[in-house]
PDB file of C-alpha atoms in Angstrom:
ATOM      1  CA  UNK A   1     287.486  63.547  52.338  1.00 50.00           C
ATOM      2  CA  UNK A   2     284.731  63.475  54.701  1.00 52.00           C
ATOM      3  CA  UNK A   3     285.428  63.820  58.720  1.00 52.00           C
ATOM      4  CA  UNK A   4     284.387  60.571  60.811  1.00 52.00           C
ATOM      5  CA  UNK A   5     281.005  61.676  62.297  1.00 51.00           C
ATOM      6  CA  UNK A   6     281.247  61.043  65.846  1.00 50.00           C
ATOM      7  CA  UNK A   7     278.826  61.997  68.753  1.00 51.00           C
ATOM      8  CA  UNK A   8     279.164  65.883  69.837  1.00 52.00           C
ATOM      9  CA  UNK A   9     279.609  67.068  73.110  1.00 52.00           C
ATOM     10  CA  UNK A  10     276.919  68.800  74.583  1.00 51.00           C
ATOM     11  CA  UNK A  11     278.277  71.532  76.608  1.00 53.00           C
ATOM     12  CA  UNK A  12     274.474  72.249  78.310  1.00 52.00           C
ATOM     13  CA  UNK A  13     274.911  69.519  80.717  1.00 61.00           C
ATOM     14  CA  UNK A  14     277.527  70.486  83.210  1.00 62.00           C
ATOM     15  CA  UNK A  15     275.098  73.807  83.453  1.00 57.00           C
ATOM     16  CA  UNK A  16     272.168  71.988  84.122  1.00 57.00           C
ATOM     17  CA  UNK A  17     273.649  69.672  86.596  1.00 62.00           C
ATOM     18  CA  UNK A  18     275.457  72.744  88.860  1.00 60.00           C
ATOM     19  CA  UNK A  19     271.376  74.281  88.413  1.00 70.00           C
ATOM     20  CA  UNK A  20     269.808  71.391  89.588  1.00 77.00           C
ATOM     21  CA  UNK A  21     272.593  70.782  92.735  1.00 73.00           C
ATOM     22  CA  UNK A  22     271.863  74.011  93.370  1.00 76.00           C
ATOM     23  CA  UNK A  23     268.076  74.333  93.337  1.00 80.00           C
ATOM     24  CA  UNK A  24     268.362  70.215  95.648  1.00 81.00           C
ATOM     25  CA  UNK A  25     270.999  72.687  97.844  1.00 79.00           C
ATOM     26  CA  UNK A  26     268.600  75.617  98.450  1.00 81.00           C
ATOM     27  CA  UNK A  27     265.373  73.901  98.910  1.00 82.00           C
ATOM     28  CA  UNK A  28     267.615  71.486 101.840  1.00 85.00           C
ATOM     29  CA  UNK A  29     268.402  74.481 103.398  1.00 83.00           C
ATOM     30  CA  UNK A  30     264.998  76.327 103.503  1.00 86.00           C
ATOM     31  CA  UNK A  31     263.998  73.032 105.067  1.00 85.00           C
ATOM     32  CA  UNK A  32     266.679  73.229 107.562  1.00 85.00           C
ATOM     33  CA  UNK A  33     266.268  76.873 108.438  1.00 82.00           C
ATOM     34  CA  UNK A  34     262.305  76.156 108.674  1.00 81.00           C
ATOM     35  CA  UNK A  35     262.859  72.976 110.945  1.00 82.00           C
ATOM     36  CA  UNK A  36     265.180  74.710 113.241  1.00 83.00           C
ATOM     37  CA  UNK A  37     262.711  77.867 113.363  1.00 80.00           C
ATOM     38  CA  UNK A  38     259.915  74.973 114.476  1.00 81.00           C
ATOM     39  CA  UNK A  39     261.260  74.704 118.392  1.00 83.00           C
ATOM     40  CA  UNK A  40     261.318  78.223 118.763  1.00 82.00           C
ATOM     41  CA  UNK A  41     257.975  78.789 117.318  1.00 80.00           C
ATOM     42  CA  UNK A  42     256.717  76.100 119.496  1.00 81.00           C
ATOM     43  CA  UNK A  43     258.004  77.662 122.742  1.00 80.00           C
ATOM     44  CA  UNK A  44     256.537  80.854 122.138  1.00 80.00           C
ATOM     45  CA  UNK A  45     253.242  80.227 121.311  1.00 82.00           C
ATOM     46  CA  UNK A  46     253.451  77.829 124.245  1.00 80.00           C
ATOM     47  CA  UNK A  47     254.233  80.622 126.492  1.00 82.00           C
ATOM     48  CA  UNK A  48     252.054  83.186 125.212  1.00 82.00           C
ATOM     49  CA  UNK A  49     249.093  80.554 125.734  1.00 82.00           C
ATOM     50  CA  UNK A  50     250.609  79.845 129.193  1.00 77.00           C
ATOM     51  CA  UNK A  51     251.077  83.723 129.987  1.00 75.00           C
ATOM     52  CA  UNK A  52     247.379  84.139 128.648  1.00 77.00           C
ATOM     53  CA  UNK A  53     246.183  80.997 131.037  1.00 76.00           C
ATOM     54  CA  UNK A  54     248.182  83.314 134.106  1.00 71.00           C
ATOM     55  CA  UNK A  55     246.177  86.646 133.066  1.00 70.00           C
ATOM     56  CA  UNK A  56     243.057  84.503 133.206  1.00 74.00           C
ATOM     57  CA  UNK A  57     243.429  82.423 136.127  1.00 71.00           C
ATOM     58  CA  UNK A  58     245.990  84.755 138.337  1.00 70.00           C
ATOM     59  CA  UNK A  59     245.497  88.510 136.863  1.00 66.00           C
ATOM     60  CA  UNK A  60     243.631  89.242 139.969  1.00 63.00           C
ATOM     61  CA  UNK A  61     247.144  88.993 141.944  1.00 65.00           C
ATOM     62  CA  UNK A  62     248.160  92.048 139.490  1.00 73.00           C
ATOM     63  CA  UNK A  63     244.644  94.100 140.641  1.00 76.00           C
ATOM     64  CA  UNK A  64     243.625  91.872 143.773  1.00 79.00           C
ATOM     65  CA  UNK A  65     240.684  91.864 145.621  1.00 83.00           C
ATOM     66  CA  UNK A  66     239.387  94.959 147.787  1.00 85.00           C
ATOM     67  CA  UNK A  67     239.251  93.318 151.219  1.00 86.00           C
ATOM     68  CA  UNK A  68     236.414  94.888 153.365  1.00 93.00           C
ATOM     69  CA  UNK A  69     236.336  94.474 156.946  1.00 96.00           C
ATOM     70  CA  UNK A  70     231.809  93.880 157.761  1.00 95.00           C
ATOM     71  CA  UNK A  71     231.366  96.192 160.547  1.00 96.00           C
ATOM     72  CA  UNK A  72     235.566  96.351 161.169  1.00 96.00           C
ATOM     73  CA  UNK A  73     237.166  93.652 163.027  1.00 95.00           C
ATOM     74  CA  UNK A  74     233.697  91.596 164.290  1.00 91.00           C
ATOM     75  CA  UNK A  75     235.957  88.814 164.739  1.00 92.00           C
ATOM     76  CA  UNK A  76     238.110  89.989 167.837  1.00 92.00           C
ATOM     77  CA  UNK A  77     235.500  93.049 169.064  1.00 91.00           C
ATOM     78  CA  UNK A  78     232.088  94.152 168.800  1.00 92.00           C
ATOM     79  CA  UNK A  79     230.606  94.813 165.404  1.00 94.00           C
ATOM     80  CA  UNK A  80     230.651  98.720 164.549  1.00 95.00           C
ATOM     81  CA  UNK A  81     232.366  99.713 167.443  1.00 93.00           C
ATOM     82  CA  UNK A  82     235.844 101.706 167.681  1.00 93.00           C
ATOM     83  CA  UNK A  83     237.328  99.346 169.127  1.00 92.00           C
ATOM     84  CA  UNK A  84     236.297  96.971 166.279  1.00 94.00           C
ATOM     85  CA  UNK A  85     237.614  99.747 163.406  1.00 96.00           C
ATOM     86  CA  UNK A  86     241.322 100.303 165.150  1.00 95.00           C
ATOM     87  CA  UNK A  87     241.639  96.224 165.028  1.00 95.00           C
ATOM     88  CA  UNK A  88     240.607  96.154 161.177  1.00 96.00           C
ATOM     89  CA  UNK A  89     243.182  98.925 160.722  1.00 97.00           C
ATOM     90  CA  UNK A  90     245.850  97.675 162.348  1.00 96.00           C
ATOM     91  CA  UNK A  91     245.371  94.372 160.094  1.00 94.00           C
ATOM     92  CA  UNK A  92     245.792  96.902 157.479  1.00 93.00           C
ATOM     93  CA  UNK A  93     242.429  96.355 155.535  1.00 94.00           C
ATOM     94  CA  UNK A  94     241.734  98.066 151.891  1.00 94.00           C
ATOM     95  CA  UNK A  95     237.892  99.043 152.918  1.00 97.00           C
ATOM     96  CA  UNK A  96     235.652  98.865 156.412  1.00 98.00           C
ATOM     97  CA  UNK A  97     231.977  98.398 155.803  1.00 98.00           C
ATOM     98  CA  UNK A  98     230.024 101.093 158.202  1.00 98.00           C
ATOM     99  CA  UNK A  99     226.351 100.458 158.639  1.00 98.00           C
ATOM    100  CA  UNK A 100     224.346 103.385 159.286  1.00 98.00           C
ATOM    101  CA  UNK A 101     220.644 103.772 161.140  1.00 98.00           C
ATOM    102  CA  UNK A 102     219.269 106.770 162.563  1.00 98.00           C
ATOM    103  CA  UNK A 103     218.285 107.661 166.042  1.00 97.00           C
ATOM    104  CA  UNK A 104     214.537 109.101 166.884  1.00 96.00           C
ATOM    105  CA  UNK A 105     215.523 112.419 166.945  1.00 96.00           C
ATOM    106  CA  UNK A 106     217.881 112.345 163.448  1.00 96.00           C
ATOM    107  CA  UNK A 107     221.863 111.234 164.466  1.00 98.00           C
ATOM    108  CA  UNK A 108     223.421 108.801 162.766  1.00 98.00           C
ATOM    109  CA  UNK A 109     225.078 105.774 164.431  1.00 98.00           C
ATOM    110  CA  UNK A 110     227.332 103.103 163.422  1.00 98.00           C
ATOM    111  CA  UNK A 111     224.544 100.436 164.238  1.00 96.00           C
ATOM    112  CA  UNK A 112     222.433  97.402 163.135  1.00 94.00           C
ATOM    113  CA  UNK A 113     218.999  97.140 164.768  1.00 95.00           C
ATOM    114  CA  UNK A 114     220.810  93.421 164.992  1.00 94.00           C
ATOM    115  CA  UNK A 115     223.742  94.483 167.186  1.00 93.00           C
ATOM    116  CA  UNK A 116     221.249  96.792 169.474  1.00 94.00           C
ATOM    117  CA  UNK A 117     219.106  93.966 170.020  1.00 93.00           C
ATOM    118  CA  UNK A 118     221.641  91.824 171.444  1.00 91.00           C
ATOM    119  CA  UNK A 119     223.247  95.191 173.373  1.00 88.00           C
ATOM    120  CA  UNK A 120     219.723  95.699 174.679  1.00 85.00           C
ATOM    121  CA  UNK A 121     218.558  92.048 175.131  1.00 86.00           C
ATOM    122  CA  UNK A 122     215.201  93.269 173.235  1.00 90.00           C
ATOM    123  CA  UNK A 123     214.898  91.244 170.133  1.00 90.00           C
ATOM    124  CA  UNK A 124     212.377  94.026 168.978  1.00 92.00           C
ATOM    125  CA  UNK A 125     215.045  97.086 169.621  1.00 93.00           C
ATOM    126  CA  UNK A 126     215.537  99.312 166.357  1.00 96.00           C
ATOM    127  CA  UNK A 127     217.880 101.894 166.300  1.00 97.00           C
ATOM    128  CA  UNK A 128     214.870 104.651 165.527  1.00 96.00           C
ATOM    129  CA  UNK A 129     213.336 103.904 169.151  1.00 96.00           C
ATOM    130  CA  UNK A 130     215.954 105.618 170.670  1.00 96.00           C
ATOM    131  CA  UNK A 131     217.010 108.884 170.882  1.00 96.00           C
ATOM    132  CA  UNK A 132     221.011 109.507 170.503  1.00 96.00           C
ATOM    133  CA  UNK A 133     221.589 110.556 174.382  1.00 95.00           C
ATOM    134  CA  UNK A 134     219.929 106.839 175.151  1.00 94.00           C
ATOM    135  CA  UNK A 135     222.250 105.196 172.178  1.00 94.00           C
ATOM    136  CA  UNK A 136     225.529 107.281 173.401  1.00 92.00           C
ATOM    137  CA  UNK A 137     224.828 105.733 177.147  1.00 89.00           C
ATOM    138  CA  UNK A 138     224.990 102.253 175.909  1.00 87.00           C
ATOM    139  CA  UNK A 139     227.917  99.712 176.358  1.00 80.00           C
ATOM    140  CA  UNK A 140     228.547  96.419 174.711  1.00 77.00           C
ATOM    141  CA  UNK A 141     229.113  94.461 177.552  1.00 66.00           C
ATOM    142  CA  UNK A 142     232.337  92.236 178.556  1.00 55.00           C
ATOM    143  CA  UNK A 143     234.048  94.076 175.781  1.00 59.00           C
ATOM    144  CA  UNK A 144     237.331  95.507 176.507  1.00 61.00           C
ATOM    145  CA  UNK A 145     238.827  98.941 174.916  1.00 64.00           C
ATOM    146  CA  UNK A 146     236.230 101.543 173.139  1.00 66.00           C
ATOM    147  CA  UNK A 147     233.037  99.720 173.331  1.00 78.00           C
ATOM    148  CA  UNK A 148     230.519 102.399 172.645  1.00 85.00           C
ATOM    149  CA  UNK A 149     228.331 103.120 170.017  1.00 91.00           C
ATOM    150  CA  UNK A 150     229.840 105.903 167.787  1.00 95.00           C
ATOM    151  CA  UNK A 151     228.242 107.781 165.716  1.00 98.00           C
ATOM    152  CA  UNK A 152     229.197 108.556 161.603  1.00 98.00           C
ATOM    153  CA  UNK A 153     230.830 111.433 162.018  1.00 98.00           C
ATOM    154  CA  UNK A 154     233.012 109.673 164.754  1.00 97.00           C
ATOM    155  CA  UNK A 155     233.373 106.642 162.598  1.00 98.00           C
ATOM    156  CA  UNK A 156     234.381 108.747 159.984  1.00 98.00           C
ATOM    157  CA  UNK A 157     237.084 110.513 161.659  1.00 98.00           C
ATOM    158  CA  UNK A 158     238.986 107.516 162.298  1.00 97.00           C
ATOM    159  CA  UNK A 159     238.805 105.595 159.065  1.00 97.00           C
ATOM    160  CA  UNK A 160     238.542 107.391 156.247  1.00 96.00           C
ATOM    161  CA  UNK A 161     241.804 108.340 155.825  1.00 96.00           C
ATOM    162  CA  UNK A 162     243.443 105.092 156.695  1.00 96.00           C
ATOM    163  CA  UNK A 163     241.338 103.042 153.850  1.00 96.00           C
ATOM    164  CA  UNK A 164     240.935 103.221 150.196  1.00 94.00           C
ATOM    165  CA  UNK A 165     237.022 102.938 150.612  1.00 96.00           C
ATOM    166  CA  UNK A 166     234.526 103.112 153.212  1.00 98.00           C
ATOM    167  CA  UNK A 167     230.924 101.620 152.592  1.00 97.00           C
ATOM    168  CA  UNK A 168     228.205 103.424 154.461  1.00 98.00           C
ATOM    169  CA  UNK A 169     225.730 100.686 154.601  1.00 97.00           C
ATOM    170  CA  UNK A 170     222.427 102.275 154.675  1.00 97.00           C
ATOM    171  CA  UNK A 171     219.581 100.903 157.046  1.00 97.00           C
ATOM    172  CA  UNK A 172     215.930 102.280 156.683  1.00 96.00           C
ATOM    173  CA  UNK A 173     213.936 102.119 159.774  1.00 94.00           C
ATOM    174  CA  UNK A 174     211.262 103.487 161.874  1.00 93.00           C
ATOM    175  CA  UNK A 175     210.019 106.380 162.582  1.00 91.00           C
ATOM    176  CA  UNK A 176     211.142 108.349 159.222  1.00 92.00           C
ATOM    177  CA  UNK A 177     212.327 105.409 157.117  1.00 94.00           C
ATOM    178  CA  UNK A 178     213.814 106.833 153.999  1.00 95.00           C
ATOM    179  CA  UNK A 179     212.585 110.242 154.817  1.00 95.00           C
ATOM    180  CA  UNK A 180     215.530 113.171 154.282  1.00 97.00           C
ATOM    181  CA  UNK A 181     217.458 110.157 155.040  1.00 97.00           C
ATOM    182  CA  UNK A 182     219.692 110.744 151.943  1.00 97.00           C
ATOM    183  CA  UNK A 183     220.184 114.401 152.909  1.00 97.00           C
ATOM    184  CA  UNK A 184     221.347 113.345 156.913  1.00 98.00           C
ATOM    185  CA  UNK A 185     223.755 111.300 154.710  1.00 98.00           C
ATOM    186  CA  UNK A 186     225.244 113.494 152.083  1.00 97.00           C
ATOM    187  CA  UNK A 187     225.261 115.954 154.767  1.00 97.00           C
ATOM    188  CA  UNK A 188     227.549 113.813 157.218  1.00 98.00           C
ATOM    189  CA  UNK A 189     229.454 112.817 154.043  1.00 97.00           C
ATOM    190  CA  UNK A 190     230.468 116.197 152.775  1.00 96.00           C
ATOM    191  CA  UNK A 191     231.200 117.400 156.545  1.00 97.00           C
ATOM    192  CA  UNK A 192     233.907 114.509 156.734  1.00 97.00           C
ATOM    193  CA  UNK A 193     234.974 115.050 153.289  1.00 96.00           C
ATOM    194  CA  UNK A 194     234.908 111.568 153.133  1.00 96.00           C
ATOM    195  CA  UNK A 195     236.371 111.431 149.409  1.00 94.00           C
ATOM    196  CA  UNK A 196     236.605 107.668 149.428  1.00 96.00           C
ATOM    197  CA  UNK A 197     233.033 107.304 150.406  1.00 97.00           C
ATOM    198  CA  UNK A 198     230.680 104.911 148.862  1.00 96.00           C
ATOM    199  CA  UNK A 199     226.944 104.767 150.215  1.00 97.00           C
ATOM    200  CA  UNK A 200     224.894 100.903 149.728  1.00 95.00           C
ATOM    201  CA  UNK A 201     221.471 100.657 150.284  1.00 95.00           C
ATOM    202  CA  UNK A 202     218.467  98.082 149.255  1.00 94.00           C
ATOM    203  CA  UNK A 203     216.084 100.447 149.363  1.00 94.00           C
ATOM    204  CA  UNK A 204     215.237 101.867 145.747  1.00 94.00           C
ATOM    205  CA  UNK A 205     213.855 105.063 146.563  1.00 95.00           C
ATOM    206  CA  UNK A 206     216.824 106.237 148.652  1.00 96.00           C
ATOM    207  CA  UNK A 207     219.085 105.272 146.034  1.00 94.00           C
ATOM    208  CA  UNK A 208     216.989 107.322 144.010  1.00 94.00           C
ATOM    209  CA  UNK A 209     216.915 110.103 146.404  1.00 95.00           C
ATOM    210  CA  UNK A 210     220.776 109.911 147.245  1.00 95.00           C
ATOM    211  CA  UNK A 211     221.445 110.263 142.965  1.00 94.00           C
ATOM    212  CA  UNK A 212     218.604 113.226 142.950  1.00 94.00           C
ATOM    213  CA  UNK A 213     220.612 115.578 145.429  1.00 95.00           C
ATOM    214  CA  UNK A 214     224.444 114.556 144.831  1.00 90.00           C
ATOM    215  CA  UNK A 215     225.976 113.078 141.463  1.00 82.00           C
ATOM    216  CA  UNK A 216     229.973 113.347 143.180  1.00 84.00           C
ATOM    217  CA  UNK A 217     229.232 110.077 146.042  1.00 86.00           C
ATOM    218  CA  UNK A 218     228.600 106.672 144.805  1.00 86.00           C
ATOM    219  CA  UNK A 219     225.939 104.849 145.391  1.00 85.00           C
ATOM    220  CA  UNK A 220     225.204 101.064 144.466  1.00 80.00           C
ATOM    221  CA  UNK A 221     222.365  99.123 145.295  1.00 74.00           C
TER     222      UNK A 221
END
C-alpha cells in the first residue's frame, strides 16, 4: 500500500533565514559603527584645518618678528646717540640698527650725514668733512643724558652683548667713498668681536668688497 504523498519539509530554510538575519544584522552595524565614526572624523579634520589656518595666519607668534630699534630709541633721544641705545635696551629690543660714516681722517661714527646736518645747522654737512676730534666735540643740543656722537667701537661696547643682532648700516661718503671702507669695517668688527654682527649697505661694490676679504660677517644689501 502506497504512503499518502504529502509536501516535504525543507530543512534549508531555517538556515537561510538565521544567514540572511545575520548578513541584515552585520551590515546595520557596520553602518552604525561608520555613522558614529562620522562626528569624530569631522572634528578632526576640522581642527587640523583650523590648526593649519593658526600656523598660517599666527605661526609668527611661535618665531616672531626681530624688532630693531632705527638708530636706538629716536623716539625719546637723539638718533645714534648713547643715550638713544641705553633707552632701546632698557625697552628690551631683539636688534639696534647702527649707521656707520667715516670721518676725514678714517674713524668711524655712529652718524647720518642727516643727523649732522641738523647737529650742525648745515644742510650740506657730511660726516667725511670732518675730522673725528671736530665730530667728538659736538653735542646734540637740548638733549639730556649722553648726547655725543660715539663712535663704532663705543657703540659696540654697549650693545652687542645685550641684543641678538646689531645692523651696521653702512653709509658711503666723501672723501674716500667705498675706499678700504670694508676693511675700517671688518677691522672694527673683529676688534669688538661683535659675533652677532650683520653689516647693510646699498652700495654694490662694498658689498662686494666686504664678501672679498671676510666670508664669517653677514652682509645683505
Amino acid at each position: 500500500m502506497k504512503q499518502p504523498v504529502g509536501r516535504r519539509r525543507s530543512h534549508g530554510t531555517p538556515l537561510f533565514r538565521f544567514s540572511s538575519f545575520y548578513t541584515r544584522l552585520r551590515f546595520i552595524l557596520i553602518l552604525l559603527a561608520f555613522v558614529a565614526l562620522l562626528p569624530p572624523l569631522f572634528f578632526h579634520f576640522k581642527l587640523r584645518r583650523l590648526h593649519q589656518t593658526k600656523l598660517r595666519k599666527c605661526g609668527w607668534l611661535n618665531n616672531p618678528p626681530l624688532v630693531c630699534a632705527h638708530g636706538g630709541d629716536s623716539t625719546n633721544a637723539f638718533p645714534n646717540t648713547m643715550s638713544a641705545y641705553s633707552i632701546a635696551l632698557h625697552s628690551q629690543v631683539d636688534c639696534i640698527e647702527i649707521d656707520v660714516s667715516r670721518s676725514s681722517d678714517g674713524v668711524l661714527f655712529a652718524l647720518h650725514d642727516r643727523d649732522l646736518q641738523r647737529i650742525s645747522g648745515n644742510s650740506t654737512s657730511k660726516v667725511g668733512h670732518f675730522r673725528s676730534n671736530e665730530l667728538k666735540e659736538l653735542d646734540v643740543y637740548h638733549q639730556s643724558g649722553n648726547s655725543k656722537i660715539p663712535t663704532i667701537e663705543d657703540a659696540l661696547k654697549l650693545i652687542s652683548a645685550s641684543v641678538r643682532q646689531v645692523i651696521l648700516d653702512a653709509k658711503v661718503g666723501p672723501p674716500s667713498y667705498e675706499k678700504g671702507l670694508a676693511n675700517d669695517i671688518l677691522s672694527t668688527v673683529e676688534k669688538m668681536q661683535c659675533k652677532n654682527c650683520l653689516i647693510w649697505a646699498k652700495s654694490d661694490s662694498l658689498v662686494r668688497d666686504i664678501i672679498k676679504l671676510s666670508s664669517d660677517v653677514a652682509v645683505r644689501r
